[in-house]
Each structure stands twice: as structure tokens, then as C-alpha cells.
Amino acid sequence: MIAIELMETASSTAAHLLSTLASTPLAEPAPKGIDTEGVVTFFASKIAPILLAVLGVIFIGRASRGEISKVLTSSAIAIVGLAFIAGAATLFFIGDYLIDLIFE
């Protein structure tokens, strides 16, 4: 008698579970690839200002100690580095334009 009730409970629970699974929509497939635009935006908006602030603090600290030549040298190196980064971004957009132009 107990076995029959146990089987009826198990079968009704299994039927309820299957009906619930059948009625729920399937999950959307996971995106493939990396959102590179999001990564670049994150670095440009969050990381770059922090690094520039750290450079500024270092430059101010050196200038207050009278190391003006080191400050000017470091500033020139930082400006050249920013120019290289800007040039790389420009070449990226020019390359993207050329690829779109060639493979239309």
C-alpha cells in the first residue's frame, strides 16, 4: 500500500516537473566572441584617467623637489606615448575603412 502511494506521488511529481520544463522558454544562446568596443570604452573611460592622474602626481612630486629636467623628460615621453596611441587608433579606423571599401 505504501509502495503504491509512493509510486503515485513520484509519477505525479515527475509529470509536473516535465510539464514545467516543457512550458519554460529555452535560454538564449550565449554570445560568441568578445565585445572589443566595450573593452576599449572601459579602458578609455576608467583606466586611462587613473593612469594620467598617477602620472600627474608623480610629475608634481618631482617638480616640488626641483627635478624639472626629469619632469620635462617624463612629460615629453608621455606625450609621445599618447601620440603613438592616437596614431594606432587612427590607423585602425583607416584600415577598417579600406577593408569596407575593398570588400563591398
JSON list of C-alpha atoms in Angstrom, two decimals:
[
{"chain": "A", "resi": 1, "resn": "MET", "atom": "CA", "xyz": [0.00, 0.00, 0.00]},
{"chain": "A", "resi": 2, "resn": "ILE", "atom": "CA", "xyz": [2.79, 2.43, 0.90]},
{"chain": "A", "resi": 3, "resn": "ALA", "atom": "CA", "xyz": [4.70, 1.50, -2.24]},
{"chain": "A", "resi": 4, "resn": "ILE", "atom": "CA", "xyz": [1.67, 2.28, -4.41]},
{"chain": "A", "resi": 5, "resn": "GLU", "atom": "CA", "xyz": [1.21, 5.71, -2.82]},
{"chain": "A", "resi": 6, "resn": "LEU", "atom": "CA", "xyz": [4.94, 6.39, -3.17]},
{"chain": "A", "resi": 7, "resn": "MET", "atom": "CA", "xyz": [4.83, 5.50, -6.88]},
{"chain": "A", "resi": 8, "resn": "GLU", "atom": "CA", "xyz": [1.76, 7.68, -7.47]},
{"chain": "A", "resi": 9, "resn": "THR", "atom": "CA", "xyz": [3.44, 10.64, -5.73]},
{"chain": "A", "resi": 10, "resn": "ALA", "atom": "CA", "xyz": [6.66, 10.16, -7.67]},
{"chain": "A", "resi": 11, "resn": "SER", "atom": "CA", "xyz": [4.86, 9.87, -11.01]},
{"chain": "A", "resi": 12, "resn": "SER", "atom": "CA", "xyz": [2.72, 12.96, -10.37]},
{"chain": "A", "resi": 13, "resn": "THR", "atom": "CA", "xyz": [5.81, 14.91, -9.31]},
{"chain": "A", "resi": 14, "resn": "ALA", "atom": "CA", "xyz": [7.67, 13.77, -12.42]},
{"chain": "A", "resi": 15, "resn": "ALA", "atom": "CA", "xyz": [4.71, 14.72, -14.64]},
{"chain": "A", "resi": 16, "resn": "HIS", "atom": "CA", "xyz": [4.53, 18.15, -13.02]},
{"chain": "A", "resi": 17, "resn": "LEU", "atom": "CA", "xyz": [8.27, 18.62, -13.49]},
{"chain": "A", "resi": 18, "resn": "LEU", "atom": "CA", "xyz": [8.12, 17.63, -17.15]},
{"chain": "A", "resi": 19, "resn": "SER", "atom": "CA", "xyz": [5.18, 19.94, -17.84]},
{"chain": "A", "resi": 20, "resn": "THR", "atom": "CA", "xyz": [7.04, 22.80, -16.15]},
{"chain": "A", "resi": 21, "resn": "LEU", "atom": "CA", "xyz": [10.17, 22.14, -18.21]},
{"chain": "A", "resi": 22, "resn": "ALA", "atom": "CA", "xyz": [8.16, 21.92, -21.40]},
{"chain": "A", "resi": 23, "resn": "SER", "atom": "CA", "xyz": [6.43, 25.25, -20.76]},
{"chain": "A", "resi": 24, "resn": "THR", "atom": "CA", "xyz": [9.54, 27.29, -19.92]},
{"chain": "A", "resi": 25, "resn": "PRO", "atom": "CA", "xyz": [11.21, 29.02, -22.87]},
{"chain": "A", "resi": 26, "resn": "LEU", "atom": "CA", "xyz": [14.69, 27.96, -23.88]},
{"chain": "A", "resi": 27, "resn": "ALA", "atom": "CA", "xyz": [17.53, 30.19, -22.81]},
{"chain": "A", "resi": 28, "resn": "GLU", "atom": "CA", "xyz": [19.10, 32.43, -25.40]},
{"chain": "A", "resi": 29, "resn": "PRO", "atom": "CA", "xyz": [22.40, 31.17, -26.76]},
{"chain": "A", "resi": 30, "resn": "ALA", "atom": "CA", "xyz": [25.48, 32.66, -25.20]},
{"chain": "A", "resi": 31, "resn": "PRO", "atom": "CA", "xyz": [27.16, 35.37, -27.28]},
{"chain": "A", "resi": 32, "resn": "LYS", "atom": "CA", "xyz": [30.18, 34.29, -29.22]},
{"chain": "A", "resi": 33, "resn": "GLY", "atom": "CA", "xyz": [33.30, 36.43, -29.24]},
{"chain": "A", "resi": 34, "resn": "ILE", "atom": "CA", "xyz": [34.47, 39.35, -27.18]},
{"chain": "A", "resi": 35, "resn": "ASP", "atom": "CA", "xyz": [32.87, 42.79, -27.23]},
{"chain": "A", "resi": 36, "resn": "THR", "atom": "CA", "xyz": [36.03, 44.67, -28.16]},
{"chain": "A", "resi": 37, "resn": "GLU", "atom": "CA", "xyz": [34.26, 48.02, -28.37]},
{"chain": "A", "resi": 38, "resn": "GLY", "atom": "CA", "xyz": [33.11, 47.60, -24.79]},
{"chain": "A", "resi": 39, "resn": "VAL", "atom": "CA", "xyz": [36.64, 46.73, -23.66]},
{"chain": "A", "resi": 40, "resn": "VAL", "atom": "CA", "xyz": [38.14, 49.77, -25.41]},
{"chain": "A", "resi": 41, "resn": "THR", "atom": "CA", "xyz": [35.43, 52.03, -23.99]},
{"chain": "A", "resi": 42, "resn": "PHE", "atom": "CA", "xyz": [36.07, 50.66, -20.50]},
{"chain": "A", "resi": 43, "resn": "PHE", "atom": "CA", "xyz": [39.81, 51.29, -20.74]},
{"chain": "A", "resi": 44, "resn": "ALA", "atom": "CA", "xyz": [39.31, 54.77, -22.21]},
{"chain": "A", "resi": 45, "resn": "SER", "atom": "CA", "xyz": [36.76, 55.82, -19.60]},
{"chain": "A", "resi": 46, "resn": "LYS", "atom": "CA", "xyz": [38.06, 54.11, -16.45]},
{"chain": "A", "resi": 47, "resn": "ILE", "atom": "CA", "xyz": [41.73, 53.12, -16.72]},
{"chain": "A", "resi": 48, "resn": "ALA", "atom": "CA", "xyz": [43.26, 55.96, -18.75]},
{"chain": "A", "resi": 49, "resn": "PRO", "atom": "CA", "xyz": [42.14, 58.78, -16.41]},
{"chain": "A", "resi": 50, "resn": "ILE", "atom": "CA", "xyz": [43.55, 56.91, -13.41]},
{"chain": "A", "resi": 51, "resn": "LEU", "atom": "CA", "xyz": [46.91, 56.41, -15.15]},
{"chain": "A", "resi": 52, "resn": "LEU", "atom": "CA", "xyz": [47.03, 60.07, -16.18]},
{"chain": "A", "resi": 53, "resn": "ALA", "atom": "CA", "xyz": [46.25, 61.12, -12.60]},
{"chain": "A", "resi": 54, "resn": "VAL", "atom": "CA", "xyz": [49.10, 58.92, -11.32]},
{"chain": "A", "resi": 55, "resn": "LEU", "atom": "CA", "xyz": [51.47, 60.49, -13.86]},
{"chain": "A", "resi": 56, "resn": "GLY", "atom": "CA", "xyz": [50.34, 63.94, -12.76]},
{"chain": "A", "resi": 57, "resn": "VAL", "atom": "CA", "xyz": [51.03, 63.16, -9.11]},
{"chain": "A", "resi": 58, "resn": "ILE", "atom": "CA", "xyz": [54.49, 61.84, -10.00]},
{"chain": "A", "resi": 59, "resn": "PHE", "atom": "CA", "xyz": [55.26, 64.93, -12.08]},
{"chain": "A", "resi": 60, "resn": "ILE", "atom": "CA", "xyz": [54.08, 67.29, -9.32]},
{"chain": "A", "resi": 61, "resn": "GLY", "atom": "CA", "xyz": [56.16, 65.38, -6.75]},
{"chain": "A", "resi": 62, "resn": "ARG", "atom": "CA", "xyz": [59.28, 65.61, -8.87]},
{"chain": "A", "resi": 63, "resn": "ALA", "atom": "CA", "xyz": [58.70, 69.27, -9.68]},
{"chain": "A", "resi": 64, "resn": "SER", "atom": "CA", "xyz": [58.33, 70.12, -5.99]},
{"chain": "A", "resi": 65, "resn": "ARG", "atom": "CA", "xyz": [61.75, 68.54, -5.33]},
{"chain": "A", "resi": 66, "resn": "GLY", "atom": "CA", "xyz": [63.34, 70.65, -8.05]},
{"chain": "A", "resi": 67, "resn": "GLU", "atom": "CA", "xyz": [63.80, 67.90, -10.64]},
{"chain": "A", "resi": 68, "resn": "ILE", "atom": "CA", "xyz": [62.46, 69.98, -13.51]},
{"chain": "A", "resi": 69, "resn": "SER", "atom": "CA", "xyz": [64.58, 68.26, -16.18]},
{"chain": "A", "resi": 70, "resn": "LYS", "atom": "CA", "xyz": [63.20, 64.84, -15.19]},
{"chain": "A", "resi": 71, "resn": "VAL", "atom": "CA", "xyz": [59.67, 66.24, -15.22]},
{"chain": "A", "resi": 72, "resn": "LEU", "atom": "CA", "xyz": [60.14, 67.66, -18.71]},
{"chain": "A", "resi": 73, "resn": "THR", "atom": "CA", "xyz": [61.69, 64.42, -19.97]},
{"chain": "A", "resi": 74, "resn": "SER", "atom": "CA", "xyz": [58.88, 62.31, -18.49]},
{"chain": "A", "resi": 75, "resn": "SER", "atom": "CA", "xyz": [56.26, 64.70, -19.84]},
{"chain": "A", "resi": 76, "resn": "ALA", "atom": "CA", "xyz": [57.76, 64.50, -23.33]},
{"chain": "A", "resi": 77, "resn": "ILE", "atom": "CA", "xyz": [57.81, 60.70, -23.15]},
{"chain": "A", "resi": 78, "resn": "ALA", "atom": "CA", "xyz": [54.17, 60.65, -22.01]},
{"chain": "A", "resi": 79, "resn": "ILE", "atom": "CA", "xyz": [53.13, 62.98, -24.84]},
{"chain": "A", "resi": 80, "resn": "VAL", "atom": "CA", "xyz": [54.97, 60.85, -27.42]},
{"chain": "A", "resi": 81, "resn": "GLY", "atom": "CA", "xyz": [53.25, 57.75, -26.00]},
{"chain": "A", "resi": 82, "resn": "LEU", "atom": "CA", "xyz": [49.84, 59.39, -26.29]},
{"chain": "A", "resi": 83, "resn": "ALA", "atom": "CA", "xyz": [50.67, 60.35, -29.88]},
{"chain": "A", "resi": 84, "resn": "PHE", "atom": "CA", "xyz": [51.52, 56.72, -30.68]},
{"chain": "A", "resi": 85, "resn": "ILE", "atom": "CA", "xyz": [48.25, 55.56, -29.15]},
{"chain": "A", "resi": 86, "resn": "ALA", "atom": "CA", "xyz": [46.28, 58.16, -31.13]},
{"chain": "A", "resi": 87, "resn": "GLY", "atom": "CA", "xyz": [48.14, 57.15, -34.31]},
{"chain": "A", "resi": 88, "resn": "ALA", "atom": "CA", "xyz": [47.33, 53.49, -33.73]},
{"chain": "A", "resi": 89, "resn": "ALA", "atom": "CA", "xyz": [43.64, 54.31, -33.25]},
{"chain": "A", "resi": 90, "resn": "THR", "atom": "CA", "xyz": [43.67, 56.39, -36.43]},
{"chain": "A", "resi": 91, "resn": "LEU", "atom": "CA", "xyz": [45.29, 53.58, -38.41]},
{"chain": "A", "resi": 92, "resn": "PHE", "atom": "CA", "xyz": [42.70, 51.16, -37.05]},
{"chain": "A", "resi": 93, "resn": "PHE", "atom": "CA", "xyz": [39.86, 53.30, -38.41]},
{"chain": "A", "resi": 94, "resn": "ILE", "atom": "CA", "xyz": [41.63, 53.89, -41.73]},
{"chain": "A", "resi": 95, "resn": "GLY", "atom": "CA", "xyz": [42.20, 50.13, -42.10]},
{"chain": "A", "resi": 96, "resn": "ASP", "atom": "CA", "xyz": [38.56, 49.43, -41.30]},
{"chain": "A", "resi": 97, "resn": "TYR", "atom": "CA", "xyz": [37.51, 51.98, -43.95]},
{"chain": "A", "resi": 98, "resn": "LEU", "atom": "CA", "xyz": [39.82, 50.44, -46.55]},
{"chain": "A", "resi": 99, "resn": "ILE", "atom": "CA", "xyz": [38.53, 46.93, -45.85]},
{"chain": "A", "resi": 100, "resn": "ASP", "atom": "CA", "xyz": [34.95, 48.13, -46.20]},
{"chain": "A", "resi": 101, "resn": "LEU", "atom": "CA", "xyz": [35.86, 49.90, -49.43]},
{"chain": "A", "resi": 102, "resn": "ILE", "atom": "CA", "xyz": [37.59, 46.87, -50.96]},
{"chain": "A", "resi": 103, "resn": "PHE", "atom": "CA", "xyz": [35.10, 44.18, -49.92]},
{"chain": "A", "resi": 104, "resn": "GLU", "atom": "CA", "xyz": [31.80, 45.94, -50.69]}
]
